[in-house]
């Protein structure tokens, strides 16, 4: 009997943000394939006693390739084992969870997805920064700043996104912060407020604030992993929290 794949969202970092089902599934697993961004404290707090394999991909190469991870899932599944695939945030947001579901189903494995608190929403929320506000924002968009370089049309149109949505949240945007800010400036101007939250919900959390102009002038930078939020909600948040 082929085993089971459980794709688990670990949340943004703080182990207390795991769901009850995530904790239960981590205890039931035979082997855990863990991403680099998931802190070890998550496994400790969940009381996970399974074998843990760190299959983290390193920025700029090194570590496991997606193909190797896919093979490992199928190999463990063929032994009838329950494989927990532990990913940061929600397992289906900007991870390659969809591919992992496909390979597991093709191998005849059972598949379960345990949603997690995505950093896109959870990290701003954890510091009191709302993506929507009755007065300032009735929509938000979430995009990646780092696209698959092998895609032919490898460019998110941040200008159009910011025109369409009141709040723009960018993940994996640290490396292209200036380019993204240029696009946002063309949509909503250089005075658009910006928040950068690095390593949200962890002990190393860092919050930086400013405007698009600060980014363009090199006075506001982002170190990964970071969530970048553009929009008037950031202005409201700075005012009420005195930031
Ligand atoms: N599936 C994840 C996203 C994976 S992509 C989710 O739903 O959150 C990895 C990116 O997520 C990072 O580059 C960063 O932009 C963001 N991220 C994840 N955890 C974060 C954290 N604790 N603080 C800030 N950004 C985080």
XYZ file of N, CA and C and ligand atoms in Angstrom:
755
model
N 0.842 -1.218 0.000
C 0.000 0.000 0.000
C 0.868 1.256 0.000
N 0.726 2.116 -1.013
C 1.492 3.371 -0.959
C 1.036 4.193 0.241
N 1.965 4.933 0.805
C 1.662 5.708 2.011
C 0.889 6.971 1.728
N 1.106 7.934 2.613
C 0.303 9.159 2.548
C 1.209 10.385 2.575
N 0.815 11.410 1.835
C 1.502 12.699 1.896
C 0.605 13.684 2.632
N 1.138 14.273 3.694
C 0.397 15.339 4.373
C 1.188 16.634 4.193
N 0.634 17.537 3.420
C 1.275 18.844 3.213
C 0.821 19.736 4.352
N 1.782 20.196 5.149
C 1.407 20.926 6.362
C 1.921 22.357 6.319
N 1.053 23.288 6.627
C 1.464 24.685 6.749
C 1.951 24.930 8.165
N 3.189 25.438 8.289
C 3.775 25.655 9.613
C 3.462 27.045 10.162
N 2.833 27.880 9.337
C 2.620 29.260 9.770
C 3.909 30.045 9.578
N 3.901 31.332 9.956
C 5.027 32.214 9.625
C 6.283 32.025 10.471
N 6.232 31.299 11.555
C 7.451 31.119 12.351
C 7.176 30.780 13.802
N 6.322 31.562 14.453
C 5.981 31.297 15.849
C 5.246 29.958 15.941
N 5.801 28.992 16.700
C 5.163 27.665 16.782
C 3.718 27.728 17.283
N 3.406 28.763 18.051
C 2.044 28.883 18.594
C 1.019 29.137 17.493
N 1.498 29.456 16.295
C 0.574 29.701 15.193
C 0.318 28.455 14.346
N 0.818 27.311 14.812
C 0.462 26.045 14.155
C -1.006 25.747 14.431
N -1.670 25.057 13.508
C -3.041 24.635 13.805
C -2.998 23.344 14.632
N -4.116 23.024 15.258
C -4.186 21.784 16.039
C -3.968 20.582 15.135
N -4.524 20.632 13.928
C -4.341 19.504 12.996
C -2.872 19.378 12.564
N -2.182 20.506 12.434
C -0.765 20.446 12.066
C 0.025 19.719 13.158
N -0.260 20.044 14.408
C 0.439 19.399 15.528
C 0.157 17.898 15.517
N -1.117 17.555 15.352
C -1.514 16.141 15.340
C -0.823 15.398 14.188
N -0.828 16.004 13.013
C -0.235 15.356 11.832
C 1.275 15.192 11.997
N 1.925 16.159 12.660
C 3.375 16.040 12.878
C 3.684 14.899 13.842
N 2.751 14.629 14.748
C 2.951 13.514 15.687
C 2.686 12.173 15.022
N 1.816 12.169 14.012
C 1.467 10.911 13.325
C 2.483 10.514 12.259
N 3.290 11.480 11.822
C 4.155 11.247 10.654
C 5.265 10.243 10.939
N 5.686 9.524 9.878
C 6.854 8.649 9.984
C 8.118 9.421 9.639
N 7.983 10.341 8.708
C 9.131 11.144 8.324
C 8.641 12.558 7.991
N 9.455 13.558 8.355
C 9.089 14.944 8.074
C 10.110 15.538 7.101
N 9.635 16.058 5.997
C 10.507 16.770 5.052
C 10.247 18.245 5.266
N 11.237 18.922 5.820
C 11.035 20.290 6.312
C 11.742 21.323 5.454
N 11.079 22.458 5.271
C 11.679 23.566 4.531
C 12.628 24.360 5.407
N 13.540 25.063 4.756
C 14.556 25.864 5.446
C 13.946 26.953 6.331
N 12.859 27.564 5.867
C 12.278 28.687 6.611
C 11.553 28.277 7.895
N 11.272 26.978 8.033
C 10.520 26.548 9.220
C 11.494 26.371 10.389
N 11.314 27.141 11.482
C 12.242 27.009 12.604
C 12.124 25.642 13.289
N 13.259 25.145 13.829
C 13.234 23.853 14.535
C 12.266 23.869 15.712
N 12.071 25.066 16.283
C 11.176 25.188 17.439
C 9.766 24.708 17.113
N 9.389 24.794 15.842
C 8.051 24.349 15.440
C 7.915 22.847 15.699
N 8.950 22.092 15.327
C 8.905 20.628 15.515
C 8.979 20.269 16.996
N 9.808 21.008 17.728
C 9.932 20.741 19.165
C 8.615 20.995 19.866
N 8.027 22.157 19.611
C 6.768 22.518 20.277
C 5.634 21.572 19.898
N 5.686 21.024 18.687
C 4.621 20.122 18.251
C 4.801 18.725 18.855
N 5.950 18.478 19.479
C 6.207 17.151 20.047
C 6.394 16.106 18.960
N 7.045 16.509 17.884
C 7.244 15.612 16.750
C 8.458 14.725 17.015
N 8.249 13.390 16.919
C 9.366 12.479 17.195
C 9.825 11.739 15.956
N 9.275 12.104 14.810
C 9.618 11.420 13.561
C 11.028 11.796 13.104
N 11.509 11.014 12.147
C 12.773 11.353 11.475
C 12.539 12.659 10.720
N 13.474 13.618 10.841
C 13.296 14.898 10.146
C 14.395 15.073 9.100
N 14.008 15.375 7.884
C 14.981 15.640 6.821
C 14.807 17.090 6.395
N 15.908 17.847 6.461
C 15.846 19.247 6.047
C 16.070 19.307 4.543
N 14.994 19.554 3.811
C 15.107 19.549 2.345
C 15.109 20.975 1.792
N 15.553 21.905 2.636
C 15.529 23.320 2.262
C 16.316 23.619 1.008
N 15.721 24.468 0.186
C 16.467 24.980 -0.965
C 17.134 26.249 -0.497
N 18.389 26.422 -0.871
C 19.076 27.647 -0.452
C 18.936 28.686 -1.552
N 18.790 29.962 -1.169
C 18.719 30.982 -2.216
C 20.017 30.934 -3.018
N 19.889 30.955 -4.328
C 21.081 30.928 -5.174
C 21.654 29.542 -5.366
N 20.886 28.525 -5.001
C 21.315 27.154 -5.286
C 21.840 26.442 -4.059
N 22.129 25.168 -4.201
C 22.557 24.349 -3.069
C 21.342 23.776 -2.390
N 21.563 22.797 -1.537
C 20.430 22.147 -0.897
C 19.724 21.217 -1.873
N 18.511 20.851 -1.543
C 17.759 19.892 -2.361
C 17.102 20.577 -3.559
N 17.028 19.877 -4.684
C 16.243 20.406 -5.808
C 14.808 19.913 -5.638
N 13.887 20.567 -6.337
C 12.484 20.145 -6.254
C 12.330 18.701 -6.738
N 13.086 18.333 -7.762
C 12.999 16.967 -8.298
C 13.404 15.959 -7.234
N 14.461 16.302 -6.480
C 14.918 15.387 -5.417
C 13.870 15.267 -4.320
N 13.216 16.379 -4.015
C 12.163 16.346 -2.989
C 11.007 15.467 -3.470
N 10.608 15.663 -4.740
C 9.516 14.855 -5.301
C 9.857 13.370 -5.226
N 11.105 13.033 -5.587
C 11.523 11.625 -5.551
C 11.479 11.068 -4.143
N 11.914 11.882 -3.187
C 11.939 11.441 -1.786
C 10.516 11.156 -1.289
N 9.565 12.006 -1.686
C 8.167 11.807 -1.276
C 7.685 10.444 -1.781
N 7.956 10.174 -3.055
C 7.482 8.928 -3.662
C 8.209 7.717 -3.062
N 9.509 7.890 -2.830
C 10.302 6.781 -2.261
C 9.791 6.415 -0.861
N 9.556 7.417 -0.024
C 9.052 7.146 1.330
C 7.637 6.573 1.248
N 6.847 7.123 0.325
C 5.480 6.631 0.161
C 5.455 5.162 -0.241
N 6.427 4.766 -1.076
C 6.430 3.367 -1.557
C 6.705 2.390 -0.421
N 7.219 2.905 0.696
C 7.453 2.040 1.870
C 6.222 2.029 2.776
N 5.147 2.682 2.302
C 3.919 2.720 3.090
C 3.960 3.742 4.214
N 4.931 4.643 4.154
C 5.082 5.600 5.259
C 4.198 6.848 5.081
N 3.928 7.490 6.187
C 3.223 8.773 6.157
C 4.277 9.877 6.144
N 4.280 10.643 5.049
C 5.285 11.686 4.852
C 4.662 13.037 5.160
N 5.211 13.723 6.155
C 4.740 15.087 6.425
C 5.652 16.044 5.684
N 5.071 16.865 4.850
C 5.850 17.866 4.109
C 5.550 19.197 4.757
N 6.523 19.671 5.553
C 6.287 20.861 6.378
C 6.830 22.112 5.681
N 5.893 22.997 5.340
C 6.269 24.210 4.602
C 5.892 25.439 5.402
N 6.598 26.528 5.168
C 6.305 27.753 5.914
C 4.976 28.343 5.443
N 4.330 29.053 6.332
C 3.074 29.724 5.980
C 1.993 28.732 5.626
N 1.305 28.998 4.531
C 0.342 28.046 3.990
C 1.076 27.212 2.936
N 0.838 25.893 2.917
C 1.663 25.052 2.030
C 1.404 25.269 0.546
N 0.309 25.921 0.201
C 0.014 26.094 -1.217
C 0.197 27.529 -1.708
N 0.790 28.373 -0.866
C 1.055 29.746 -1.298
C 2.544 29.884 -1.650
N 2.838 30.103 -2.918
C 4.206 30.282 -3.421
C 5.187 29.199 -2.990
N 4.687 28.020 -2.738
C 5.617 26.911 -2.558
C 5.343 26.055 -3.764
N 6.042 24.920 -3.877
C 5.696 24.101 -5.027
C 4.835 22.937 -4.571
N 3.910 23.263 -3.650
C 3.016 22.254 -3.082
C 2.160 21.571 -4.130
N 1.733 22.331 -5.134
C 0.851 21.755 -6.157
C 1.558 20.604 -6.881
N 2.851 20.805 -7.165
C 3.613 19.735 -7.835
C 3.736 18.503 -6.954
N 3.901 18.746 -5.653
C 4.084 17.632 -4.733
C 2.792 16.818 -4.624
N 1.644 17.522 -4.689
C 0.358 16.835 -4.686
C 0.290 15.930 -5.921
N 0.685 16.485 -7.059
C 0.621 15.722 -8.317
C 1.452 14.449 -8.267
N 2.719 14.574 -7.830
C 3.576 13.374 -7.844
C 3.059 12.329 -6.864
N 2.536 12.788 -5.726
C 2.044 11.826 -4.736
C 0.813 11.095 -5.266
N -0.101 11.839 -5.897
C -1.311 11.201 -6.438
C -0.938 10.222 -7.554
N 0.027 10.622 -8.391
C 0.469 9.723 -9.468
C 1.043 8.433 -8.911
N 1.678 8.536 -7.745
C 2.282 7.348 -7.130
C 1.250 6.547 -6.335
N -0.012 6.975 -6.389
C -1.077 6.237 -5.696
C -1.158 6.542 -4.211
N -0.477 7.607 -3.778
C -0.508 7.946 -2.349
C -1.779 8.724 -2.018
N -2.181 8.605 -0.759
C -3.278 9.442 -0.275
C -2.690 10.835 -0.023
N -3.477 11.891 -0.208
C -2.964 13.245 0.012
C -3.899 14.019 0.937
N -3.292 14.676 1.920
C -4.065 15.588 2.775
C -3.325 16.931 2.818
N -4.071 18.017 2.803
C -3.452 19.347 2.931
C -3.943 19.986 4.229
N -3.004 20.396 5.057
C -3.346 21.093 6.304
C -2.986 22.568 6.118
N -3.987 23.428 5.981
C -3.699 24.843 5.731
C -2.898 25.468 6.867
N -2.170 26.515 6.531
C -1.408 27.223 7.561
C -1.667 28.716 7.467
N -1.229 29.441 8.489
C -1.353 30.907 8.470
C -0.304 31.423 7.496
N -0.738 31.968 6.377
C 0.235 32.453 5.401
C 0.920 33.721 5.903
N 2.215 33.827 5.625
C 2.951 35.018 6.060
C 2.404 36.272 5.372
N 1.823 36.115 4.185
C 1.312 37.253 3.423
C 0.292 38.048 4.231
N -0.534 37.348 4.966
C -1.574 38.001 5.764
C -1.209 37.971 7.252
N -0.678 36.819 7.699
C -0.417 36.614 9.128
C 0.684 37.503 9.691
N 1.736 37.756 8.900
C 2.834 38.584 9.420
C 2.376 40.031 9.623
N 1.741 40.666 8.612
C 1.208 42.017 8.887
C 0.196 42.002 10.041
N -0.688 41.026 10.036
C -1.718 40.955 11.068
C -1.106 40.851 12.466
N -0.018 40.094 12.596
C 0.591 39.870 13.913
C 1.175 41.158 14.501
N 1.422 42.159 13.659
C 1.914 43.438 14.189
C 0.824 44.512 14.135
N -0.409 44.071 13.912
C -1.535 45.014 13.943
C -1.729 45.789 12.657
N -1.056 45.338 11.589
C -1.187 46.032 10.297
C -2.258 45.348 9.445
N -3.412 46.016 9.267
C -4.503 45.400 8.515
C -4.299 45.605 7.012
N -4.621 44.606 6.216
C -4.516 44.772 4.760
C -5.754 45.467 4.208
N -6.833 45.395 4.960
C -8.047 46.127 4.579
C -8.440 47.055 5.728
N -9.122 48.120 5.363
C -9.571 49.086 6.369
C -10.777 49.798 5.771
N -11.815 49.971 6.568
C -13.048 50.539 6.035
C -12.807 51.834 5.267
N -11.874 52.645 5.736
C -11.626 53.926 5.080
C -10.535 53.878 4.004
N -9.536 53.019 4.192
C -8.346 53.115 3.316
C -8.178 52.016 2.278
N -8.743 50.857 2.509
C -8.463 49.768 1.558
C -9.569 48.733 1.559
N -10.158 48.522 0.381
C -11.181 47.480 0.308
C -10.710 46.297 -0.546
N -9.425 46.299 -0.895
C -8.899 45.139 -1.634
C -7.402 45.030 -1.395
N -6.900 43.806 -1.512
C -5.434 43.648 -1.475
C -5.010 42.602 -2.485
N -3.762 42.752 -2.945
C -3.195 41.798 -3.886
C -1.907 41.251 -3.284
N -1.620 39.987 -3.563
C -0.397 39.356 -3.060
C 0.389 38.857 -4.265
N 1.662 39.225 -4.333
C 2.469 38.802 -5.482
C 3.856 38.381 -5.036
N 4.526 37.627 -5.878
C 5.911 37.280 -5.599
C 6.838 38.222 -6.362
N 7.913 38.628 -5.712
C 8.887 39.500 -6.360
C 9.964 38.704 -7.064
N 9.948 37.410 -6.818
C 11.005 36.556 -7.367
C 10.353 35.444 -8.151
N 10.279 35.660 -9.453
C 9.584 34.673 -10.255
C 10.506 33.599 -10.769
N 9.913 32.535 -11.222
C 10.650 31.440 -11.835
C 11.397 31.988 -13.061
N 12.738 32.008 -13.002
C 13.499 32.616 -14.101
C 13.328 31.864 -15.426
N 12.832 30.641 -15.350
C 12.677 29.864 -16.589
C 11.381 30.208 -17.323
N 10.522 30.996 -16.641
C 9.280 31.368 -17.321
C 9.570 32.439 -18.373
N 9.025 32.302 -19.571
C 9.323 33.281 -20.620
C 8.865 34.702 -20.245
N 7.653 34.837 -19.780
C 7.146 36.168 -19.418
C 7.341 36.350 -17.913
N 8.612 36.612 -17.538
C 8.956 36.561 -16.118
C 8.885 37.938 -15.468
N 7.704 38.521 -15.438
C 7.616 39.862 -14.878
C 6.198 40.091 -14.356
N 6.092 40.235 -13.037
C 4.794 40.603 -12.477
C 4.606 42.090 -12.755
N 3.432 42.486 -13.164
C 3.162 43.888 -13.451
C 2.680 44.578 -12.166
N 3.654 45.040 -11.370
C 3.310 45.621 -10.064
C 2.529 46.928 -10.205
N 2.774 47.640 -11.291
C 2.045 48.898 -11.492
C 0.547 48.599 -11.623
N 0.205 47.667 -12.499
C -1.219 47.330 -12.682
C -1.815 46.738 -11.413
N -1.015 45.936 -10.720
C -1.539 45.327 -9.494
C -1.880 46.411 -8.469
N -0.968 47.375 -8.326
C -1.188 48.432 -7.327
C -2.329 49.353 -7.756
N -2.530 49.494 -9.073
C -3.668 50.289 -9.540
C -4.986 49.573 -9.238
N -4.960 48.252 -9.358
C -6.196 47.483 -9.176
C -6.540 47.244 -7.710
N -5.505 47.071 -6.879
C -5.758 46.766 -5.465
C -5.260 47.911 -4.597
N -5.948 48.178 -3.496
C -5.539 49.284 -2.632
C -4.247 48.963 -1.879
N -4.130 47.717 -1.437
C -2.928 47.305 -0.704
C -2.203 46.251 -1.531
N -0.883 46.389 -1.621
C -0.087 45.405 -2.357
C 0.902 44.745 -1.392
N 0.841 43.431 -1.316
C 1.746 42.662 -0.452
C 2.700 41.888 -1.348
N 4.005 42.037 -1.090
C 4.980 41.325 -1.924
C 5.812 40.381 -1.066
N 5.858 39.126 -1.475
C 6.706 38.129 -0.846
C 7.933 37.951 -1.737
N 9.027 37.544 -1.145
C 10.265 37.292 -1.901
C 10.658 38.516 -2.736
N 10.417 39.688 -2.203
C 10.657 40.905 -2.976
C 11.917 41.655 -2.574
N 12.644 41.150 -1.583
C 13.795 41.903 -1.060
C 14.829 42.211 -2.147
N 15.108 41.234 -2.993
C 16.145 41.399 -4.007
C 15.773 42.369 -5.122
N 14.493 42.610 -5.290
C 14.074 43.518 -6.367
C 13.220 44.662 -5.838
N 13.527 45.050 -4.607
C 12.711 46.042 -3.903
C 12.618 47.352 -4.703
N 13.756 47.825 -5.228
C 13.758 49.107 -5.945
C 12.920 49.049 -7.222
N 13.116 47.995 -7.988
C 12.346 47.850 -9.233
C 10.843 47.824 -8.946
N 10.486 47.102 -7.897
C 9.071 46.995 -7.532
C 8.561 48.370 -7.101
N 9.376 49.077 -6.318
C 8.985 50.416 -5.840
C 8.798 51.378 -7.021
N 9.626 51.226 -8.047
C 9.474 52.081 -9.236
C 8.100 51.872 -9.863
N 7.708 50.631 -9.976
C 6.388 50.312 -10.531
C 5.273 50.888 -9.659
N 5.427 50.737 -8.349
C 4.391 51.227 -7.433
C 4.312 52.759 -7.526
N 5.465 53.408 -7.671
C 5.479 54.877 -7.783
C 4.656 55.317 -8.980
N 4.734 54.559 -10.070
C 3.976 54.929 -11.270
C 2.471 54.712 -11.074
N 2.105 53.869 -10.114
C 0.683 53.624 -9.863
C 0.112 54.582 -8.819
N 0.809 54.718 -7.676
C 0.197 55.495 -6.589
C 1.121 56.567 -6.026
N 2.251 56.806 -6.694
C 3.097 57.926 -6.295
C 4.192 57.566 -5.296
N 5.182 58.471 -5.209
C 6.343 58.209 -4.337
C 6.024 58.361 -2.857
N 4.865 58.970 -2.553
C 4.498 59.119 -1.138
C 3.798 57.887 -0.583
N 3.595 56.885 -1.419
C 2.913 55.666 -0.947
C 3.661 55.070 0.253
N 2.957 54.883 1.368
C 3.625 54.318 2.545
C 4.015 52.844 2.329
N 5.154 52.465 2.923
C 5.674 51.100 2.784
C 6.060 50.552 4.154
N 5.746 49.289 4.388
C 6.234 48.601 5.593
C 7.001 47.359 5.163
N 8.105 47.112 5.848
C 8.877 45.885 5.628
C 8.915 45.153 6.957
N 8.480 43.907 6.948
C 8.546 43.114 8.182
C 9.406 41.893 7.899
N 10.573 41.859 8.545
C 11.521 40.768 8.332
C 11.382 39.751 9.456
N 11.398 38.482 9.095
C 11.324 37.379 10.070
C 10.175 37.573 11.062
N 9.009 37.916 10.506
C 7.836 38.175 11.343
C 7.485 37.007 12.254
N 7.001 37.318 13.416
C 6.559 36.389 14.470
C 7.688 35.561 15.080
N 8.937 35.893 14.763
C 10.057 35.186 15.399
C 10.794 36.158 16.325
N 11.743 35.637 17.087
C 12.507 36.493 18.014
C 13.346 37.526 17.271
N 13.656 37.235 16.016
C 14.510 38.143 15.240
C 13.709 39.115 14.381
N 12.440 39.271 14.684
C 11.589 40.144 13.859
C 12.139 41.577 13.802
N 12.057 42.141 12.600
C 12.455 43.537 12.424
C 11.426 44.252 11.589
N 11.032 45.463 12.026
C 10.035 46.230 11.288
C 10.685 47.514 10.780
N 10.468 47.818 9.507
C 10.998 49.058 8.935
C 9.861 49.768 8.214
N 9.834 51.083 8.305
C 8.769 51.833 7.642
C 9.329 53.016 6.869
N 8.554 53.456 5.905
C 8.966 54.608 5.104
C 7.991 54.792 3.963
N 8.505 55.416 2.894
C 7.674 55.617 1.709
C 8.414 55.033 0.502
N 7.698 54.988 -0.605
C 8.308 54.501 -1.843
C 9.544 55.345 -2.183
N 9.465 56.641 -1.888
C 10.616 57.514 -2.165
C 11.858 57.036 -1.404
N 11.672 56.648 -0.139
C 12.805 56.143 0.658
C 13.442 54.915 -0.004
N 12.600 54.074 -0.576
C 13.123 52.870 -1.239
C 13.934 53.288 -2.465
N 13.382 54.223 -3.244
C 14.052 54.659 -4.469
C 15.378 55.364 -4.158
N 15.418 56.047 -3.013
C 16.645 56.765 -2.647
C 17.641 55.887 -1.890
N 17.274 54.642 -1.694
C 18.195 53.716 -1.020
C 18.186 53.822 0.495
N 17.184 54.509 1.063
C 17.131 54.665 2.520
C 16.289 53.596 3.209
N 15.619 52.777 2.426
C 14.816 51.696 3.014
C 15.090 50.421 2.225
N 15.685 49.453 2.916
C 16.034 48.189 2.252
C 15.343 47.042 2.952
N 15.337 45.900 2.308
C 14.693 44.724 2.908
C 15.669 43.554 2.885
N 15.754 42.844 4.024
C 16.561 41.633 4.081
C 15.614 40.438 4.168
N 15.832 39.435 3.341
C 14.917 38.298 3.355
C 15.098 37.418 4.599
N 14.072 36.683 5.027
C 12.720 36.694 4.474
C 11.928 37.906 4.969
N 11.283 38.569 4.033
C 10.548 39.779 4.398
C 9.208 39.844 3.683
N 8.261 40.477 4.371
C 6.976 40.807 3.771
C 7.004 42.309 3.534
N 6.668 42.721 2.315
C 6.637 44.141 1.991
C 5.186 44.533 1.719
N 4.737 45.593 2.394
C 3.353 46.044 2.219
C 3.355 47.492 1.736
N 2.668 47.730 0.621
C 2.525 49.079 0.071
C 1.069 49.500 0.200
N 0.824 50.711 0.692
C -0.551 51.206 0.662
C -0.888 52.097 1.839
N -2.045 52.742 1.755
C -2.446 53.707 2.779
C -2.708 53.072 4.139
N -2.980 51.761 4.160
C -3.171 51.095 5.463
C -1.896 51.233 6.298
N -0.749 51.289 5.614
C 0.527 51.421 6.330
C 0.597 52.793 7.017
N 0.059 53.810 6.330
C 0.028 55.151 6.917
C -0.841 55.184 8.167
N -1.988 54.554 8.095
C -2.896 54.471 9.253
C -2.204 53.773 10.426
N -1.570 52.664 10.102
C -0.912 51.821 11.112
C 0.219 52.578 11.816
N 1.011 53.315 11.025
C 2.105 54.089 11.616
C 1.552 55.120 12.585
N 0.448 55.724 12.181
C -0.114 56.777 13.008
C -0.627 56.227 14.344
N -1.420 55.159 14.278
C -2.023 54.671 15.526
C -1.004 53.996 16.435
N 0.026 53.382 15.869
C 1.040 52.729 16.702
C 2.233 53.655 16.991
N 2.198 54.834 16.411
C 3.299 55.772 16.636
C 4.615 55.288 16.056
N 4.570 54.681 14.875
C 5.811 54.140 14.271
C 6.450 55.113 13.281
N 4.085 29.476 1.770
C 4.644 30.633 2.412
C 5.448 31.508 1.475
C 6.677 30.824 0.923
S 7.654 31.883 -0.061
C 3.535 31.415 3.100
O 2.348 31.136 2.894
O 3.860 32.292 3.904
C 8.827 32.497 1.102
C 8.587 33.959 1.386
O 7.562 34.117 2.346
C 9.776 34.688 1.974
O 10.712 35.068 1.009
C 9.087 35.890 2.595
O 8.739 36.845 1.617
C 7.816 35.263 3.110
N 7.907 34.874 4.528
C 7.736 33.649 5.040
N 7.853 33.668 6.377
C 8.078 34.945 6.721
C 8.269 35.628 7.963
N 8.231 34.978 9.136
N 8.487 36.959 7.935
C 8.515 37.638 6.774
N 8.341 37.049 5.576
C 8.120 35.720 5.549
